[in-house]
PDB file of C-alpha atoms in Angstrom:
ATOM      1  CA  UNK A1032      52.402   1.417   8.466  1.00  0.00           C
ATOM      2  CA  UNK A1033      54.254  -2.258   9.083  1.00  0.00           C
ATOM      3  CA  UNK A1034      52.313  -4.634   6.637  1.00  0.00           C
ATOM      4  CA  UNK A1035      52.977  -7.311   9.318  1.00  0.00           C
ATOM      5  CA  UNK A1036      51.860  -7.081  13.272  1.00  0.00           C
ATOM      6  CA  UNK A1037      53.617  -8.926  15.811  1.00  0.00           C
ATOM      7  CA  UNK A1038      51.318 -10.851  18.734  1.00  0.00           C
ATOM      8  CA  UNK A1039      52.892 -12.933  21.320  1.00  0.00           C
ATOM      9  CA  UNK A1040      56.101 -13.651  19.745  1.00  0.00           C
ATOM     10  CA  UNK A1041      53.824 -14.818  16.280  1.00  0.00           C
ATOM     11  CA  UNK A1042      53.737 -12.922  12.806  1.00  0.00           C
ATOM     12  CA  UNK A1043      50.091 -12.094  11.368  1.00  0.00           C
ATOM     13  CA  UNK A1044      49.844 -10.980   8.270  1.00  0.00           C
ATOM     14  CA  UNK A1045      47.714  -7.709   7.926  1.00  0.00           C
ATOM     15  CA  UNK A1046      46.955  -8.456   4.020  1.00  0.00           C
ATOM     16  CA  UNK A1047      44.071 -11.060   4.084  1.00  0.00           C
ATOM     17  CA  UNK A1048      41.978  -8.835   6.240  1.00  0.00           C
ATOM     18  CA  UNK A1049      43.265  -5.572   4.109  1.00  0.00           C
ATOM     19  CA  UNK A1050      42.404  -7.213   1.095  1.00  0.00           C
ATOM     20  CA  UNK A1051      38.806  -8.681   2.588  1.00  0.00           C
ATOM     21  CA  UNK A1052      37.911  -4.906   4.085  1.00  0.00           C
ATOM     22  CA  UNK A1053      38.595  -3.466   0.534  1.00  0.00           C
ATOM     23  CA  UNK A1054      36.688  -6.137  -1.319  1.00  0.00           C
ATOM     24  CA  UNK A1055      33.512  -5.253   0.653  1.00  0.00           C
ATOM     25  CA  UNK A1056      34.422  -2.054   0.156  1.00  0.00           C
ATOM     26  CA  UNK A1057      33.683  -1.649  -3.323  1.00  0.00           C
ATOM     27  CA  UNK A1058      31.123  -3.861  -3.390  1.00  0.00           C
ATOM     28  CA  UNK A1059      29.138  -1.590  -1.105  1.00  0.00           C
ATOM     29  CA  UNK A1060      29.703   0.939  -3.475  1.00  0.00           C
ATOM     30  CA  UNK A1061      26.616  -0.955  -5.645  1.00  0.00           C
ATOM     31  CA  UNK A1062      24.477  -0.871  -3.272  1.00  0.00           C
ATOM     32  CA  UNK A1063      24.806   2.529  -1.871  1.00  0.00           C
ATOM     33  CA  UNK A1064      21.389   3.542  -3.552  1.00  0.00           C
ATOM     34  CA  UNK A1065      18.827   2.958  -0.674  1.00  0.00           C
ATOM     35  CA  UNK A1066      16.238   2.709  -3.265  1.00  0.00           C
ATOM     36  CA  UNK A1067      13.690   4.877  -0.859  1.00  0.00           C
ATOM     37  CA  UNK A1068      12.849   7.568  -3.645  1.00  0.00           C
ATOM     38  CA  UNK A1069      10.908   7.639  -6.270  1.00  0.00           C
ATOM     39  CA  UNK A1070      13.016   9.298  -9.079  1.00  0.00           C
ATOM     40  CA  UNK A1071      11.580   6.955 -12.231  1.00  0.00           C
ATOM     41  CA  UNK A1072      11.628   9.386 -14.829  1.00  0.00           C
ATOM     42  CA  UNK A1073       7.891   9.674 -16.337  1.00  0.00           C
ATOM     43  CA  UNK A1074       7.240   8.647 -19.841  1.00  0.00           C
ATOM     44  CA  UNK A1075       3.473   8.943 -19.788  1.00  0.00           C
ATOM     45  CA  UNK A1076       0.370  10.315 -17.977  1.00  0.00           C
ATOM     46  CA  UNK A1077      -3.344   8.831 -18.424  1.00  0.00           C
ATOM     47  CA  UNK A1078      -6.987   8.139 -16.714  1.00  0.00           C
ATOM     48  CA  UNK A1079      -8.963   5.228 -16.729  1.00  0.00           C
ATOM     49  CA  UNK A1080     -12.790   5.508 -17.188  1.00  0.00           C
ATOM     50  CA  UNK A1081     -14.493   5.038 -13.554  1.00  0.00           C
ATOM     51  CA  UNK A1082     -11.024   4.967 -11.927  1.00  0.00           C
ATOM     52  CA  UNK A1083     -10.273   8.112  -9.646  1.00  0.00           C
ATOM     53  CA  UNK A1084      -7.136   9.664 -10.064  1.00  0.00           C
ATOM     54  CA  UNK A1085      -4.374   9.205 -13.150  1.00  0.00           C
ATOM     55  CA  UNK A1086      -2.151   6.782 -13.773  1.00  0.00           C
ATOM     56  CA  UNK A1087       1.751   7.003 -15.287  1.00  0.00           C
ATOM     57  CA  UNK A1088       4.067   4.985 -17.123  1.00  0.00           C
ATOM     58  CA  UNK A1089       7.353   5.384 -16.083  1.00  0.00           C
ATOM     59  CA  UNK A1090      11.106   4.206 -17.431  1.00  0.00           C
ATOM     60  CA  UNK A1091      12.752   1.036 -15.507  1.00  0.00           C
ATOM     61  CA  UNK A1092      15.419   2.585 -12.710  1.00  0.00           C
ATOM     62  CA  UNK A1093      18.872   1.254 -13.537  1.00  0.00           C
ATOM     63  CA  UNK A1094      20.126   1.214  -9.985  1.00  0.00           C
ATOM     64  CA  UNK A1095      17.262  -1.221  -8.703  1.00  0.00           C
ATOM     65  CA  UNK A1096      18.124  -4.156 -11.957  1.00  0.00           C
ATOM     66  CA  UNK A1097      21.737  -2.815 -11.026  1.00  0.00           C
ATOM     67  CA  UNK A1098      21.627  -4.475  -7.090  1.00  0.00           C
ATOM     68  CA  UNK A1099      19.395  -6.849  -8.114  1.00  0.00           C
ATOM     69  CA  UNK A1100      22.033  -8.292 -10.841  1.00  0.00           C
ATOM     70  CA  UNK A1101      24.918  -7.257  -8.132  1.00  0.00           C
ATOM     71  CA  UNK A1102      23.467  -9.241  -5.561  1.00  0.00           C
ATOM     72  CA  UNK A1103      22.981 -12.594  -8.371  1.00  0.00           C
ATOM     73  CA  UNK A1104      26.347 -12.115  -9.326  1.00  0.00           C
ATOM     74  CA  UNK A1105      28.210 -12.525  -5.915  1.00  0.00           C
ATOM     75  CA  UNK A1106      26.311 -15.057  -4.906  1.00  0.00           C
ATOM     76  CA  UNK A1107      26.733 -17.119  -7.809  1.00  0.00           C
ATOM     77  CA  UNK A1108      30.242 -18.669  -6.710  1.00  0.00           C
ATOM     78  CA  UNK A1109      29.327 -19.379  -3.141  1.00  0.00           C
ATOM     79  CA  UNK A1110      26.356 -21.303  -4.597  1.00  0.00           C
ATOM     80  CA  UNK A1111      28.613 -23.266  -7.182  1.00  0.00           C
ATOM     81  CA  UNK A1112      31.513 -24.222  -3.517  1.00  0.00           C
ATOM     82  CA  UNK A1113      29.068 -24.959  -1.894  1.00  0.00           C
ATOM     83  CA  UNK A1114      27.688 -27.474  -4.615  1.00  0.00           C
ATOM     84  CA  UNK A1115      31.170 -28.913  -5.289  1.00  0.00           C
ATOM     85  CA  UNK A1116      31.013 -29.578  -1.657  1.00  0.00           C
ATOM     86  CA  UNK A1117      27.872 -31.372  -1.643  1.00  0.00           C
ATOM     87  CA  UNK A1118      28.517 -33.234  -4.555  1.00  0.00           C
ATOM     88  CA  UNK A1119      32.008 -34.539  -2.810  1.00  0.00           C
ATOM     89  CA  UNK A1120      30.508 -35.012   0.600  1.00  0.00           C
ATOM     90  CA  UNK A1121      26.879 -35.605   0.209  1.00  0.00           C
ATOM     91  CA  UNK A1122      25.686 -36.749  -2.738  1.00  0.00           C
ATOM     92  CA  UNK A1123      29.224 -39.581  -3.523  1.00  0.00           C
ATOM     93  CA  UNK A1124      28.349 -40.772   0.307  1.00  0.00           C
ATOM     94  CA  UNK A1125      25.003 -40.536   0.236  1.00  0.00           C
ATOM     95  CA  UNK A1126      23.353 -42.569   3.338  1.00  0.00           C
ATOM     96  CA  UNK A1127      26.023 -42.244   5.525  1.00  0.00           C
ATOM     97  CA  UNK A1128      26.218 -40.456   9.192  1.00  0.00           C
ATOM     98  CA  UNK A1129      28.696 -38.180   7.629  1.00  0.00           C
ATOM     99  CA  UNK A1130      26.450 -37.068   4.969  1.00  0.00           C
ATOM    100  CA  UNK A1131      23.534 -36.463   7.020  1.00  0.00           C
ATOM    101  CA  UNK A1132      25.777 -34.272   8.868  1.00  0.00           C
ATOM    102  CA  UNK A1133      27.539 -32.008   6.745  1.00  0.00           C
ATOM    103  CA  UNK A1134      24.120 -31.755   5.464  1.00  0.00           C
ATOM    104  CA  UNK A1135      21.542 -30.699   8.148  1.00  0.00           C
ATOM    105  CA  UNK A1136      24.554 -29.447  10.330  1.00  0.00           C
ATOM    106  CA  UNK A1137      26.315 -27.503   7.873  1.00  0.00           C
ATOM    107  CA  UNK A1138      25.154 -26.587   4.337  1.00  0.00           C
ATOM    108  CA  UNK A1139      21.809 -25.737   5.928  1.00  0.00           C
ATOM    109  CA  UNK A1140      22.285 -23.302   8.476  1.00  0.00           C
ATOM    110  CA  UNK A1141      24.913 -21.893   5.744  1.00  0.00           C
ATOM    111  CA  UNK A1142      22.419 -21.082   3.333  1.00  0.00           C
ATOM    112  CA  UNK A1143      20.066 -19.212   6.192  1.00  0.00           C
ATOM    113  CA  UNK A1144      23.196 -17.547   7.525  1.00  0.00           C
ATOM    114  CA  UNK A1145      24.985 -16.484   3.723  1.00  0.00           C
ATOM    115  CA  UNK A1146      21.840 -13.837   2.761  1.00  0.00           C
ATOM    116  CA  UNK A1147      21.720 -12.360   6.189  1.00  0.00           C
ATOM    117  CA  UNK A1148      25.437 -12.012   6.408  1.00  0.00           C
ATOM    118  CA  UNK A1149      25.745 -10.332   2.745  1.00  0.00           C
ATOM    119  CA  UNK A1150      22.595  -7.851   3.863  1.00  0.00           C
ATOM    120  CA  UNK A1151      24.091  -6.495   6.562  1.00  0.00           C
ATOM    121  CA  UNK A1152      27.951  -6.245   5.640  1.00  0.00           C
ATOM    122  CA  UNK A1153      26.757  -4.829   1.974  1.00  0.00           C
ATOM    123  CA  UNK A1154      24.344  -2.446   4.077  1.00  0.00           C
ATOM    124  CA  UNK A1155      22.039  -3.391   1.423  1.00  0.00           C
ATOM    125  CA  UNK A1156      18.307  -1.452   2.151  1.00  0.00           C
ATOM    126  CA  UNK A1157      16.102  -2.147  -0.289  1.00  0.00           C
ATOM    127  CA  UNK A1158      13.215  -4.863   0.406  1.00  0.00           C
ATOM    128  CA  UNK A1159      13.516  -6.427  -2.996  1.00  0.00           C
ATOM    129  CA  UNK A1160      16.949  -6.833  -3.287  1.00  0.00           C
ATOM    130  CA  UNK A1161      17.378  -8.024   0.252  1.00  0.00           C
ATOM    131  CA  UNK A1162      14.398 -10.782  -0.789  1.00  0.00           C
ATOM    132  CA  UNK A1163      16.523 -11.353  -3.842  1.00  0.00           C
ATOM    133  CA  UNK A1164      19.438 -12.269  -1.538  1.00  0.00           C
ATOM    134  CA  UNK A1165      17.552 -15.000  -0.198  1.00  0.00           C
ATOM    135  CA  UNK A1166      17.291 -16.466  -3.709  1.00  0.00           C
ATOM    136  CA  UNK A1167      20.980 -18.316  -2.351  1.00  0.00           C
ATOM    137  CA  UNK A1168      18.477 -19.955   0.337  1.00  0.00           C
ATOM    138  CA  UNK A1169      16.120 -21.582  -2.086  1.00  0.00           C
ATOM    139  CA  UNK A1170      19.089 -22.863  -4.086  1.00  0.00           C
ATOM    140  CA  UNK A1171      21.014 -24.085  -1.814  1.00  0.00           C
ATOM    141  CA  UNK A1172      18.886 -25.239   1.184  1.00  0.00           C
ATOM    142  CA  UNK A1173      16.446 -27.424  -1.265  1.00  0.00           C
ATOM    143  CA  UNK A1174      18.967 -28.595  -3.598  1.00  0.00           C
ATOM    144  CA  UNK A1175      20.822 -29.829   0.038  1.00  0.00           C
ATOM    145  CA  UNK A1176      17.650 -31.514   1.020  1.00  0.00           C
ATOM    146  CA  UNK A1177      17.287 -33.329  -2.848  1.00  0.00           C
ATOM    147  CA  UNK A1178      21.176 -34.487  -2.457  1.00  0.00           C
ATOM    148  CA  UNK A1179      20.779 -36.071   1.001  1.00  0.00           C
ATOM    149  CA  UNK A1180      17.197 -37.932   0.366  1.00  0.00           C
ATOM    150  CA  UNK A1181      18.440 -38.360  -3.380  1.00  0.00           C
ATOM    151  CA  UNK A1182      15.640 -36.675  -5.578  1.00  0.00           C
ATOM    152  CA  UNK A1183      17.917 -34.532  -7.724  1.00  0.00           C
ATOM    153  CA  UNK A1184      17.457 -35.914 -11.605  1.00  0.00           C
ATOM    154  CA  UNK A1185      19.520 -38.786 -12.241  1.00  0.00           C
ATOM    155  CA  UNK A1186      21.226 -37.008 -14.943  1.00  0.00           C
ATOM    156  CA  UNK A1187      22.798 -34.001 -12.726  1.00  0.00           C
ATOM    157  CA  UNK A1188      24.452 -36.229 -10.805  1.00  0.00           C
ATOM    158  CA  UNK A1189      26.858 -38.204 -13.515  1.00  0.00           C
ATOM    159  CA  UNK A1190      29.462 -35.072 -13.180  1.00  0.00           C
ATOM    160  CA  UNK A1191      30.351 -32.409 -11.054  1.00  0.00           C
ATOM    161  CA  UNK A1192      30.210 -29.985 -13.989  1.00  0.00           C
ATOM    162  CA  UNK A1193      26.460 -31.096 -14.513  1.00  0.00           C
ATOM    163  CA  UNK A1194      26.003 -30.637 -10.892  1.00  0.00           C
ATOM    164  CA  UNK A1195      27.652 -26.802 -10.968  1.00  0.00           C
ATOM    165  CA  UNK A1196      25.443 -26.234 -13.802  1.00  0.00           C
ATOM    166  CA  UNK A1197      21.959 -27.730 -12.028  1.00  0.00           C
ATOM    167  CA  UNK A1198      23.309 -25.458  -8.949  1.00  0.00           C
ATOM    168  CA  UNK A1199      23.783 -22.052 -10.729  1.00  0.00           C
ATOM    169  CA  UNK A1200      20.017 -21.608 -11.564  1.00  0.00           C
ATOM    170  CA  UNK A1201      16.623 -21.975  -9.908  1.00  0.00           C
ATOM    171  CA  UNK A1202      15.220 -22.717 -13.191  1.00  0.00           C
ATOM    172  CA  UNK A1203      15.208 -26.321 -14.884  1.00  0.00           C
ATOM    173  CA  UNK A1204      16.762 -27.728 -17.207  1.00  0.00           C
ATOM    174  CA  UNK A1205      16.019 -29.991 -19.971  1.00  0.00           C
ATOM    175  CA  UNK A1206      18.880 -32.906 -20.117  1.00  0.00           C
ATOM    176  CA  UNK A1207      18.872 -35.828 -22.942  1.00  0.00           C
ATOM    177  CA  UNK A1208      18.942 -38.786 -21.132  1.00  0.00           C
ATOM    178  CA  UNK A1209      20.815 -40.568 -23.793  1.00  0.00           C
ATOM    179  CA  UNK A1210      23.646 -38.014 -23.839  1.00  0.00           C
ATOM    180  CA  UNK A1211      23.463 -36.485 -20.470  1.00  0.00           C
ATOM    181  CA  UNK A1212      23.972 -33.164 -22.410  1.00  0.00           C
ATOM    182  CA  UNK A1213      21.729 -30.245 -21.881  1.00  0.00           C
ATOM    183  CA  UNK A1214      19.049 -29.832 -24.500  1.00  0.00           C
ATOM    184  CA  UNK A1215      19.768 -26.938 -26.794  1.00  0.00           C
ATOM    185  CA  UNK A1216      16.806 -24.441 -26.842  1.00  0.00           C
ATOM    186  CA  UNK A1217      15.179 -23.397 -30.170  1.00  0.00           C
ATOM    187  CA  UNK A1218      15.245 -19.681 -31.615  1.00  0.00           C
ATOM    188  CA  UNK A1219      11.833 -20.324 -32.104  1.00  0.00           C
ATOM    189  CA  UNK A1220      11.704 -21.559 -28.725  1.00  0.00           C
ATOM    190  CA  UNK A1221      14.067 -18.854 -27.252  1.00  0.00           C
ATOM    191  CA  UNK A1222      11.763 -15.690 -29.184  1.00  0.00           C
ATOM    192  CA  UNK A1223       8.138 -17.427 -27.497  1.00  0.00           C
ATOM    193  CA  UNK A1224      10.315 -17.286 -23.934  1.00  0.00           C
ATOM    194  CA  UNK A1225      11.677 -13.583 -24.767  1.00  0.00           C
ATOM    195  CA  UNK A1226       7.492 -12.334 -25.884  1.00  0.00           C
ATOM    196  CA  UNK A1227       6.159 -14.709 -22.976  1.00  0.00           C
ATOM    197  CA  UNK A1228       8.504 -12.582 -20.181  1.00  0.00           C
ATOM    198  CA  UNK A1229       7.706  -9.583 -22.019  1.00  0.00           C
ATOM    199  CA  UNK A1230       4.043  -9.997 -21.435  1.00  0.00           C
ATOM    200  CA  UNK A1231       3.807 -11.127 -18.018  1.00  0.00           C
ATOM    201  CA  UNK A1232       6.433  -7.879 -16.941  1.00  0.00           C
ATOM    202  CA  UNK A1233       4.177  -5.909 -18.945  1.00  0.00           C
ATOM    203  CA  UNK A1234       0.937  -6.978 -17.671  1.00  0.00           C
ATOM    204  CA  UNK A1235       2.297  -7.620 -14.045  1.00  0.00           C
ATOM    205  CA  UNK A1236       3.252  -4.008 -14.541  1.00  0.00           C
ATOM    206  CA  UNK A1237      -0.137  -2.910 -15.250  1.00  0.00           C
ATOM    207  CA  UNK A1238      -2.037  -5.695 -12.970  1.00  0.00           C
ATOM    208  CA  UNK A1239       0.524  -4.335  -9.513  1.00  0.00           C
ATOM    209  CA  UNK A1240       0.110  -0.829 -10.032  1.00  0.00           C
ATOM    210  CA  UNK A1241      -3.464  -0.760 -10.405  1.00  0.00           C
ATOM    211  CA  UNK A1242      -4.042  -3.299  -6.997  1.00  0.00           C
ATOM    212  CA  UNK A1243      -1.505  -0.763  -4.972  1.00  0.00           C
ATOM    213  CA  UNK A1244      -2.898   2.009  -6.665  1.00  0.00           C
ATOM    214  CA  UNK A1245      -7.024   0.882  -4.870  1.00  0.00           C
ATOM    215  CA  UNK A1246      -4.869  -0.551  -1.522  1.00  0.00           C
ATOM    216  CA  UNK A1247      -5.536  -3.936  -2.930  1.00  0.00           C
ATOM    217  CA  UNK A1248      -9.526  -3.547  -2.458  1.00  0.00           C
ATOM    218  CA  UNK A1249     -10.513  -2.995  -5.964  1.00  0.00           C
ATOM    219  CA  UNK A1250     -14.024  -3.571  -5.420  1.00  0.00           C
ATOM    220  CA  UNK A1251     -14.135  -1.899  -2.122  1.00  0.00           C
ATOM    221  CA  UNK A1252     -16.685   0.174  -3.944  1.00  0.00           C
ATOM    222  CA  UNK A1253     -19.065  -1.833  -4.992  1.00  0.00           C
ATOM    223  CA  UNK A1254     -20.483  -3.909  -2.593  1.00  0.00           C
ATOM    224  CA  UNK A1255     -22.655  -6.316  -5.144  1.00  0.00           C
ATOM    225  CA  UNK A1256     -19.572  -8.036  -6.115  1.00  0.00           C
ATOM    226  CA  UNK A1257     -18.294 -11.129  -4.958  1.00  0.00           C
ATOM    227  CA  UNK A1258     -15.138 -10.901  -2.454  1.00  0.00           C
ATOM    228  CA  UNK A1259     -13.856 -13.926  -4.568  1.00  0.00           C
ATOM    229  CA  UNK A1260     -13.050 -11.587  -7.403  1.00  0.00           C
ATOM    230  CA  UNK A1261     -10.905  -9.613  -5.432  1.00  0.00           C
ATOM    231  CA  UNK A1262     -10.070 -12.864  -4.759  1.00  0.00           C
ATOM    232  CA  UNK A1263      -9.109 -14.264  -8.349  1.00  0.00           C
ATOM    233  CA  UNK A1264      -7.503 -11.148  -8.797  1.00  0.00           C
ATOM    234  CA  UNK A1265      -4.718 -11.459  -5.875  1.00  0.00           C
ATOM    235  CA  UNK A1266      -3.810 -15.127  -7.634  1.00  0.00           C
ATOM    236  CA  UNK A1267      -3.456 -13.249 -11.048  1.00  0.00           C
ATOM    237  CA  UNK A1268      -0.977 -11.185  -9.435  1.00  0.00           C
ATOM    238  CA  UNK A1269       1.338 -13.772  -7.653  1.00  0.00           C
ATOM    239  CA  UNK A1270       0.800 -15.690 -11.231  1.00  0.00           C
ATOM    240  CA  UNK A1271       2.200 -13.023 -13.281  1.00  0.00           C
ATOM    241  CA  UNK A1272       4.669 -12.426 -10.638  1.00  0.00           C
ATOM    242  CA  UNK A1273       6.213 -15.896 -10.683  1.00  0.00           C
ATOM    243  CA  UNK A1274       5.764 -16.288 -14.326  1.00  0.00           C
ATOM    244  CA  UNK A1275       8.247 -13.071 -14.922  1.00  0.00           C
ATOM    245  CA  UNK A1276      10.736 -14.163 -11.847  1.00  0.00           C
ATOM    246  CA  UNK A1277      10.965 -17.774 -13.230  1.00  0.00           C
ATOM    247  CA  UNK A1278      10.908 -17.088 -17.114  1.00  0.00           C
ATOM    248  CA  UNK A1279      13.779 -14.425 -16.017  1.00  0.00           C
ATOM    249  CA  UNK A1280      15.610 -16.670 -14.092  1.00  0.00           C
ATOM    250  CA  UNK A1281      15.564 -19.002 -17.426  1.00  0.00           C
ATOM    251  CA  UNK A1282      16.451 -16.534 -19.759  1.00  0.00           C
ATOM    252  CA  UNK A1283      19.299 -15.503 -17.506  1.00  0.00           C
TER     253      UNK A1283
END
């Protein structure tokens, strides 16, 4: 096959679109696990007192934190161009028409479009990992907003490298505002961030599989108590949710 096809008199290279179909070839091939199957392998089996039914423990599935760190990973670059780009265009010409512009009329529909676009030519099928996709959205579309009506920190702003930094995580960082250097975490500190993630996966393990386990009605039994427990109990779970998606964003 002719690596080169003529049209109307012009020469087109075949090669960018060769190389662009391969790419997204292999990267399907990490996300070619639908994820629809329960094949956890079971470590454990127990009962609760007054609980109907048994409960398991099972092993973590290595395909899911596979796409999930896939899906991180790709979008990590686009995040850090499209910061350099804000940085140049937004956040050095701040206030002007131009800004404003590139802003709301570019870098914002980009980071709606990005997620959807990577879903559907990565055939990706899982729930989570397509929600995880959308972490480029959050990143990107508020961090937009903060450059244009300037409420980034000061300090993330004095170089582009501190700005591809601020743009590579959801989580914060702490800066010295003397330096404008990152602070450097403890091992003290880094070991109470390790045990705190621990325990919230752990008991956000326990806490989620119990609430799916009694269709999110645990008291659907027992009519003397209070719907605000069942209450308290659904903000316990999005607590210990966010407190393991942030404190592993951090660590990562």
């Amino acid at each position: 096959v002719a690596p080169f096809a003529t049209v109307r008199g012009f020469t087109k290279s075949k090669q960018p679109h060769n190389v662009r179909r391969r790419t997204m070839e292999f990267l399907r091939t990490f996300f070619a696990d639908d994820l629809d199957e329960e094949r956890r392998q079971l470590l454990c089996e127990f009962s609760l007192p007054g609980a109907a039914g048994r409960f398991g423990v099972y092993a973590p599935l290595r395909h899911f934190w596979t796409q999930v760190g896939s899906i991180t990973l790709i979008e990590l670059p686009l995040q850090l161009g499209v910061a350099a780009v804000i940085y140049t265009l937004i956040v050095k010409k701040r206030g002007t028409p131009g800004a404003y512009a590139i802003g709301w009329g570019g870098v914002l529909p980009l980071s709606v479009y990005v997620p959807i676009y990577l879903v559907e030519a990565l055939d990706i099928r899982s729930t989570v990992v397509r929600m995880t996709a959308t972490y480029f959205t959050n990143i990107v579309g508020f961090r937009c907003l903060e450059a244009m009506y300037d409420t980034s920190p000061a300090v993330v702003e004095t170089s582009l490298a501190h700005y591809l930094t601020y743009f590579s995580t959801s989580a914060s960082f702490r800066w010295q505002e003397a330096t404008g250097a990152r602070r450097r975490i403890a091992p003290s500190e880094l070991a109470a961030n390790v045990g705190g993630v621990a325990a919230a996966m752990v008991s956000l393990s326990v806490v989620l599989s119990w609430m799916e386990h009694v269709s999110y009605a645990p008291f659907a039994a027992h009519p003397a108590v209070p719907a605000v427990a069942t209450a308290y109990l659904l903000i316990l779970t999005v607590y210990l949710l966010l407190s393991f998606g942030f404190g592993t964003t951090a660590l990562a």
